[in-house]
């Protein structure tokens, strides 16, 4: 009886622990199911052309918006031929815009990766090559407009691994893109290109400010010239005033000298006008005095 009781207790404890472990496994299974659903959604996004384009567009827009200020780019800009590229980089100094295309034939790439067998792989590679070359030709014919856009456009690939595989396995596609003036860029290369454009924009702003400073310096030099002319005129007036003052001082010195000479004259007391007597006149009759 004691042995059966101990065995029952041990079995219950083991069953309890097993239930806890099953609960943990069930929760993990739910997480795996949720992740599988997200993977399926991502696969649906990448397999659908429109949603795949939106995925590449969103990643490209994030890179451009993080690297450039507002007003230096425009999404879905309508060109003169009616086409609307995914992004247009507005270059400084009146230069034509740089077009970025965010679409990529990912369906053919996925078919090539999923091909089973040598023949299927070769057929998928050929299809991928044809789709990619056609997309390159479409970019060149739609977005390279003389007098409106740059003679080079970017084809954005939102995956570093696909970018590396293309350059490793499809060198002819890369060369064809170069001859068509289409540059295939990965996210890292696009970020580097955006940094170059940012440097150009900064240099353009510095040049604008330098022109403003140069114009202000020219105005300042004009003001200095006018100030110099006015100072020279004022100096001439001061020179004339100093000459007049010197002449006045000369006159005052002469006056003071003559005043000193006058003051130095000594007059005797018998020669003073008040003490001087009239000379004796002869006595004459009154009539003679009147005649005199």
Short mmCIF file of C-alpha atoms in Angstrom, two decimals:
data_model
loop_
_atom_site.label_atom_id
_atom_site.label_comp_id
_atom_site.label_asym_id
_atom_site.label_seq_id
_atom_site.Cartn_x
_atom_site.Cartn_y
_atom_site.Cartn_z
CA UNK A 1 0.00 0.00 0.00
CA UNK A 2 2.81 2.44 0.88
CA UNK A 3 4.59 1.60 -2.37
CA UNK A 4 1.46 2.24 -4.42
CA UNK A 5 0.90 5.53 -2.62
CA UNK A 6 4.47 6.70 -3.33
CA UNK A 7 4.20 5.63 -6.93
CA UNK A 8 0.91 7.48 -7.35
CA UNK A 9 2.38 10.66 -5.81
CA UNK A 10 5.43 10.46 -8.04
CA UNK A 11 3.31 9.87 -11.10
CA UNK A 12 1.15 12.91 -10.27
CA UNK A 13 4.23 15.11 -9.82
CA UNK A 14 5.65 13.94 -13.13
CA UNK A 15 2.34 14.53 -14.87
CA UNK A 16 2.19 18.04 -13.39
CA UNK A 17 5.69 18.84 -14.63
CA UNK A 18 4.84 17.34 -18.00
CA UNK A 19 1.76 19.56 -18.20
CA UNK A 20 3.89 22.65 -17.47
CA UNK A 21 6.34 21.64 -20.16
CA UNK A 22 3.51 21.01 -22.61
CA UNK A 23 2.17 24.51 -21.85
CA UNK A 24 5.59 25.99 -22.61
CA UNK A 25 5.78 23.96 -25.82
CA UNK A 26 2.29 25.08 -26.78
CA UNK A 27 3.25 28.74 -26.26
CA UNK A 28 6.38 28.26 -28.34
CA UNK A 29 4.27 26.62 -31.03
CA UNK A 30 1.98 29.62 -31.05
CA UNK A 31 4.98 31.95 -31.48
CA UNK A 32 6.28 29.80 -34.33
CA UNK A 33 2.87 29.89 -35.96
CA UNK A 34 2.77 33.69 -35.66
CA UNK A 35 6.25 33.99 -37.14
CA UNK A 36 5.28 31.65 -39.95
CA UNK A 37 2.33 33.86 -40.71
CA UNK A 38 4.59 36.92 -40.84
CA UNK A 39 6.99 35.09 -43.15
CA UNK A 40 4.09 34.16 -45.40
CA UNK A 41 2.98 37.81 -45.45
CA UNK A 42 6.51 38.93 -46.33
CA UNK A 43 6.68 36.28 -49.05
CA UNK A 44 3.36 37.53 -50.41
CA UNK A 45 4.70 41.06 -50.38
CA UNK A 46 7.85 40.10 -52.24
CA UNK A 47 6.01 37.87 -54.71
CA UNK A 48 3.43 40.47 -55.66
CA UNK A 49 4.74 43.04 -58.13
CA UNK A 50 2.85 46.03 -56.76
CA UNK A 51 3.43 45.26 -53.11
CA UNK A 52 7.05 44.34 -53.86
CA UNK A 53 7.45 47.70 -55.56
CA UNK A 54 5.94 49.36 -52.51
CA UNK A 55 8.41 47.48 -50.30
CA UNK A 56 11.39 48.63 -52.37
CA UNK A 57 9.91 52.12 -52.60
CA UNK A 58 9.53 52.37 -48.82
CA UNK A 59 13.11 51.31 -48.19
CA UNK A 60 14.45 53.67 -50.82
CA UNK A 61 12.35 56.55 -49.44
CA UNK A 62 13.65 55.89 -45.93
CA UNK A 63 17.26 56.11 -47.15
CA UNK A 64 16.62 59.30 -49.12
CA UNK A 65 14.65 61.02 -46.36
CA UNK A 66 17.30 60.20 -43.75
CA UNK A 67 20.13 61.56 -45.89
CA UNK A 68 18.73 64.63 -47.65
CA UNK A 69 16.90 67.74 -46.45
CA UNK A 70 13.38 68.60 -47.52
CA UNK A 71 13.27 70.14 -50.95
CA UNK A 72 16.27 68.17 -52.21
CA UNK A 73 14.14 65.30 -53.55
CA UNK A 74 10.66 64.55 -54.87
CA UNK A 75 8.81 61.25 -54.98
CA UNK A 76 6.59 60.27 -57.91
CA UNK A 77 7.46 63.41 -59.86
CA UNK A 78 5.69 63.62 -63.21
CA UNK A 79 8.07 64.10 -66.13
CA UNK A 80 7.32 65.84 -69.40
CA UNK A 81 6.60 62.49 -71.10
CA UNK A 82 4.02 61.58 -68.44
CA UNK A 83 6.15 58.98 -66.64
CA UNK A 84 6.59 59.13 -62.88
CA UNK A 85 9.86 57.80 -61.46
CA UNK A 86 9.94 56.54 -57.90
CA UNK A 87 12.28 59.32 -56.81
CA UNK A 88 13.93 62.38 -58.30
CA UNK A 89 17.00 63.83 -56.59
CA UNK A 90 17.05 67.61 -57.17
CA UNK A 91 20.68 68.58 -57.67
CA UNK A 92 21.99 72.11 -56.91
CA UNK A 93 23.09 74.87 -59.27
CA UNK A 94 20.23 74.23 -61.69
CA UNK A 95 21.48 70.77 -62.64
CA UNK A 96 19.02 68.20 -63.96
CA UNK A 97 17.45 65.73 -61.55
CA UNK A 98 18.76 62.23 -60.86
CA UNK A 99 16.18 59.45 -61.23
CA UNK A 100 15.98 56.45 -58.88
CA UNK A 101 13.88 53.42 -59.78
CA UNK A 102 12.93 51.14 -56.89
CA UNK A 103 11.37 48.29 -58.88
CA UNK A 104 13.21 45.04 -59.51
CA UNK A 105 12.18 41.73 -61.19
CA UNK A 106 12.22 39.79 -57.93
CA UNK A 107 9.73 37.19 -59.21
CA UNK A 108 12.27 35.89 -61.72
CA UNK A 109 14.95 35.92 -59.05
CA UNK A 110 12.79 33.88 -56.66
CA UNK A 111 11.95 31.44 -59.48
CA UNK A 112 15.65 31.04 -60.17
CA UNK A 113 16.38 30.36 -56.52
CA UNK A 114 13.54 27.85 -56.28
CA UNK A 115 14.42 26.01 -59.50
CA UNK A 116 14.96 22.27 -59.03
CA UNK A 117 17.36 20.68 -61.43
CA UNK A 118 19.95 21.94 -63.88
CA UNK A 119 17.56 22.53 -66.77
CA UNK A 120 15.06 24.40 -64.61
CA UNK A 121 17.87 26.52 -63.13
CA UNK A 122 19.14 27.44 -66.60
CA UNK A 123 15.65 28.34 -67.76
CA UNK A 124 15.08 30.46 -64.64
CA UNK A 125 18.42 32.23 -65.10
CA UNK A 126 17.55 33.01 -68.70
CA UNK A 127 14.18 34.41 -67.64
CA UNK A 128 15.79 36.51 -64.93
CA UNK A 129 18.34 37.85 -67.39
CA UNK A 130 15.63 38.78 -69.91
CA UNK A 131 13.43 40.43 -67.26
CA UNK A 132 16.31 42.42 -65.82
CA UNK A 133 17.53 43.61 -69.23
CA UNK A 134 13.99 44.63 -70.14
CA UNK A 135 13.65 46.57 -66.90
CA UNK A 136 16.96 48.32 -67.59
CA UNK A 137 15.76 49.24 -71.06
CA UNK A 138 12.47 50.54 -69.65
CA UNK A 139 14.31 52.80 -67.18
CA UNK A 140 16.52 54.18 -69.95
CA UNK A 141 13.62 54.85 -72.32
CA UNK A 142 11.24 56.33 -69.73
CA UNK A 143 13.41 58.35 -67.38
CA UNK A 144 16.52 59.48 -69.30
CA UNK A 145 15.27 62.69 -70.89
CA UNK A 146 17.68 65.17 -72.42
CA UNK A 147 17.40 68.61 -70.85
CA UNK A 148 15.24 67.33 -67.98
CA UNK A 149 17.05 64.51 -66.17
CA UNK A 150 20.61 63.35 -65.78
CA UNK A 151 21.98 61.03 -68.45
CA UNK A 152 22.41 58.38 -65.72
CA UNK A 153 19.75 56.75 -63.53
CA UNK A 154 19.84 54.43 -60.50
CA UNK A 155 18.16 51.03 -60.34
CA UNK A 156 17.70 50.28 -56.64
CA UNK A 157 17.90 46.69 -55.39
CA UNK A 158 16.64 46.41 -51.77
CA UNK A 159 18.95 43.50 -50.90
CA UNK A 160 22.71 43.36 -50.51
CA UNK A 161 22.80 39.60 -51.21
CA UNK A 162 20.89 39.89 -54.48
CA UNK A 163 23.14 42.78 -55.50
CA UNK A 164 26.24 40.67 -54.81
CA UNK A 165 24.84 37.65 -56.68
CA UNK A 166 23.99 39.76 -59.72
CA UNK A 167 27.52 41.14 -59.93
CA UNK A 168 28.98 37.69 -59.43
CA UNK A 169 26.78 35.64 -61.75
CA UNK A 170 25.36 38.12 -64.27
CA UNK A 171 28.28 40.27 -65.36
CA UNK A 172 26.70 40.73 -68.79
CA UNK A 173 23.62 42.29 -67.19
CA UNK A 174 25.79 44.71 -65.23
CA UNK A 175 27.73 45.70 -68.36
CA UNK A 176 24.51 46.19 -70.30
CA UNK A 177 23.24 48.44 -67.53
CA UNK A 178 26.43 50.51 -67.67
CA UNK A 179 26.17 50.90 -71.42
CA UNK A 180 22.57 52.03 -70.97
CA UNK A 181 23.69 54.57 -68.32
CA UNK A 182 21.87 52.68 -65.57
CA UNK A 183 23.73 52.15 -62.29
CA UNK A 184 22.60 49.21 -60.16
CA UNK A 185 22.78 50.23 -56.50
CA UNK A 186 22.25 48.37 -53.25
CA UNK A 187 21.07 50.05 -50.02
CA UNK A 188 24.66 50.75 -48.94
CA UNK A 189 25.62 52.21 -52.32
CA UNK A 190 22.50 54.35 -52.36
CA UNK A 191 23.37 55.68 -48.91
CA UNK A 192 26.87 56.51 -50.13
CA UNK A 193 25.45 58.28 -53.20
CA UNK A 194 23.07 60.24 -50.99
CA UNK A 195 26.01 61.36 -48.86
CA UNK A 196 27.78 62.60 -52.00
CA UNK A 197 24.68 64.54 -53.00
CA UNK A 198 24.49 65.95 -49.48
CA UNK A 199 28.08 67.17 -49.81
CA UNK A 200 27.20 68.83 -53.12
CA UNK A 201 24.23 70.56 -51.52
CA UNK A 202 26.38 71.74 -48.63
CA UNK A 203 29.02 73.04 -51.05
CA UNK A 204 26.32 74.85 -53.04
CA UNK A 205 25.01 76.52 -49.89
CA UNK A 206 28.54 77.56 -48.94
CA UNK A 207 29.06 79.02 -52.40
CA UNK A 208 25.81 80.96 -52.11
CA UNK A 209 26.89 82.34 -48.76
CA UNK A 210 30.32 83.16 -50.21
CA UNK A 211 28.64 85.13 -53.00
CA UNK A 212 26.59 87.00 -50.40
CA UNK A 213 29.74 87.79 -48.41
CA UNK A 214 31.54 88.90 -51.57
CA UNK A 215 28.67 91.23 -52.49
CA UNK A 216 28.68 92.69 -48.98
CA UNK A 217 32.46 93.19 -49.14
CA UNK A 218 32.07 95.09 -52.44
CA UNK A 219 29.44 97.32 -50.82
CA UNK A 220 31.73 97.80 -47.83
CA UNK A 221 34.60 98.86 -50.10
CA UNK A 222 32.31 101.39 -51.80
CA UNK A 223 31.43 102.80 -48.39
CA UNK A 224 35.14 102.96 -47.49
CA UNK A 225 35.88 104.84 -50.72
CA UNK A 226 33.12 107.34 -50.01
CA UNK A 227 34.39 107.73 -46.46
CA UNK A 228 37.92 108.34 -47.77
CA UNK A 229 36.67 111.04 -50.16
CA UNK A 230 34.73 112.73 -47.40
CA UNK A 231 37.68 112.59 -45.01
CA UNK A 232 39.91 114.13 -47.69
CA UNK A 233 37.38 116.92 -48.24
CA UNK A 234 37.14 117.46 -44.51
CA UNK A 235 40.95 117.54 -44.30
CA UNK A 236 41.01 120.20 -47.04
CA UNK A 237 38.47 122.24 -45.07
CA UNK A 238 40.56 121.82 -41.93
CA UNK A 239 43.68 122.92 -43.87
CA UNK A 240 41.92 126.05 -45.14
CA UNK A 241 40.64 126.79 -41.63
CA UNK A 242 44.15 126.32 -40.22
CA UNK A 243 45.53 128.75 -42.85
CA UNK A 244 42.87 131.31 -41.93
CA UNK A 245 43.68 130.88 -38.24
CA UNK A 246 47.39 131.36 -38.96
CA UNK A 247 46.65 134.57 -40.87
CA UNK A 248 44.48 135.78 -37.98
CA UNK A 249 47.30 135.01 -35.55
CA UNK A 250 49.72 136.94 -37.79
CA UNK A 251 47.39 139.95 -37.74
CA UNK A 252 46.99 139.77 -33.97
CA UNK A 253 50.76 139.60 -33.56
CA UNK A 254 51.17 142.73 -35.68
CA UNK A 255 48.46 144.50 -33.74
CA UNK A 256 50.02 143.55 -30.45
CA UNK A 257 53.45 144.69 -31.70
CA UNK A 258 52.14 148.06 -32.75
CA UNK A 259 50.24 148.39 -29.52
CA UNK A 260 53.46 147.74 -27.67
CA UNK A 261 55.28 150.38 -29.70
CA UNK A 262 52.54 152.86 -28.95
CA UNK A 263 52.67 151.99 -25.28
CA UNK A 264 56.46 152.45 -25.28
CA UNK A 265 56.26 156.09 -26.44
CA UNK A 266 57.23 158.52 -23.47
CA UNK A 267 55.85 162.02 -23.35
CA UNK A 268 57.39 164.81 -21.09
CA UNK A 269 55.22 166.76 -18.65
CA UNK A 270 56.00 170.16 -20.33
CA UNK A 271 55.03 168.70 -23.62
CA UNK A 272 51.68 167.42 -22.44
CA UNK A 273 48.87 168.91 -24.48
CA UNK A 274 47.02 170.05 -21.39
CA UNK A 275 50.05 171.95 -19.95
CA UNK A 276 51.23 173.43 -23.22
CA UNK A 277 50.81 177.30 -23.34
CA UNK A 278 49.71 179.31 -26.33
CA UNK A 279 52.42 181.43 -27.90
CA UNK A 280 52.32 185.18 -27.22
CA UNK A 281 50.49 187.00 -29.95
CA UNK A 282 50.90 190.68 -30.70
CA UNK A 283 48.17 192.97 -29.60
CA UNK A 284 46.08 193.97 -32.55
CA UNK A 285 43.02 196.07 -32.91
CA UNK A 286 39.77 194.25 -32.80
CA UNK A 287 39.19 194.68 -36.51
CA UNK A 288 42.56 193.26 -37.30
CA UNK A 289 41.94 190.42 -34.95
CA UNK A 290 38.69 189.61 -36.75
CA UNK A 291 40.46 189.74 -40.08
CA UNK A 292 43.20 187.64 -38.67
#
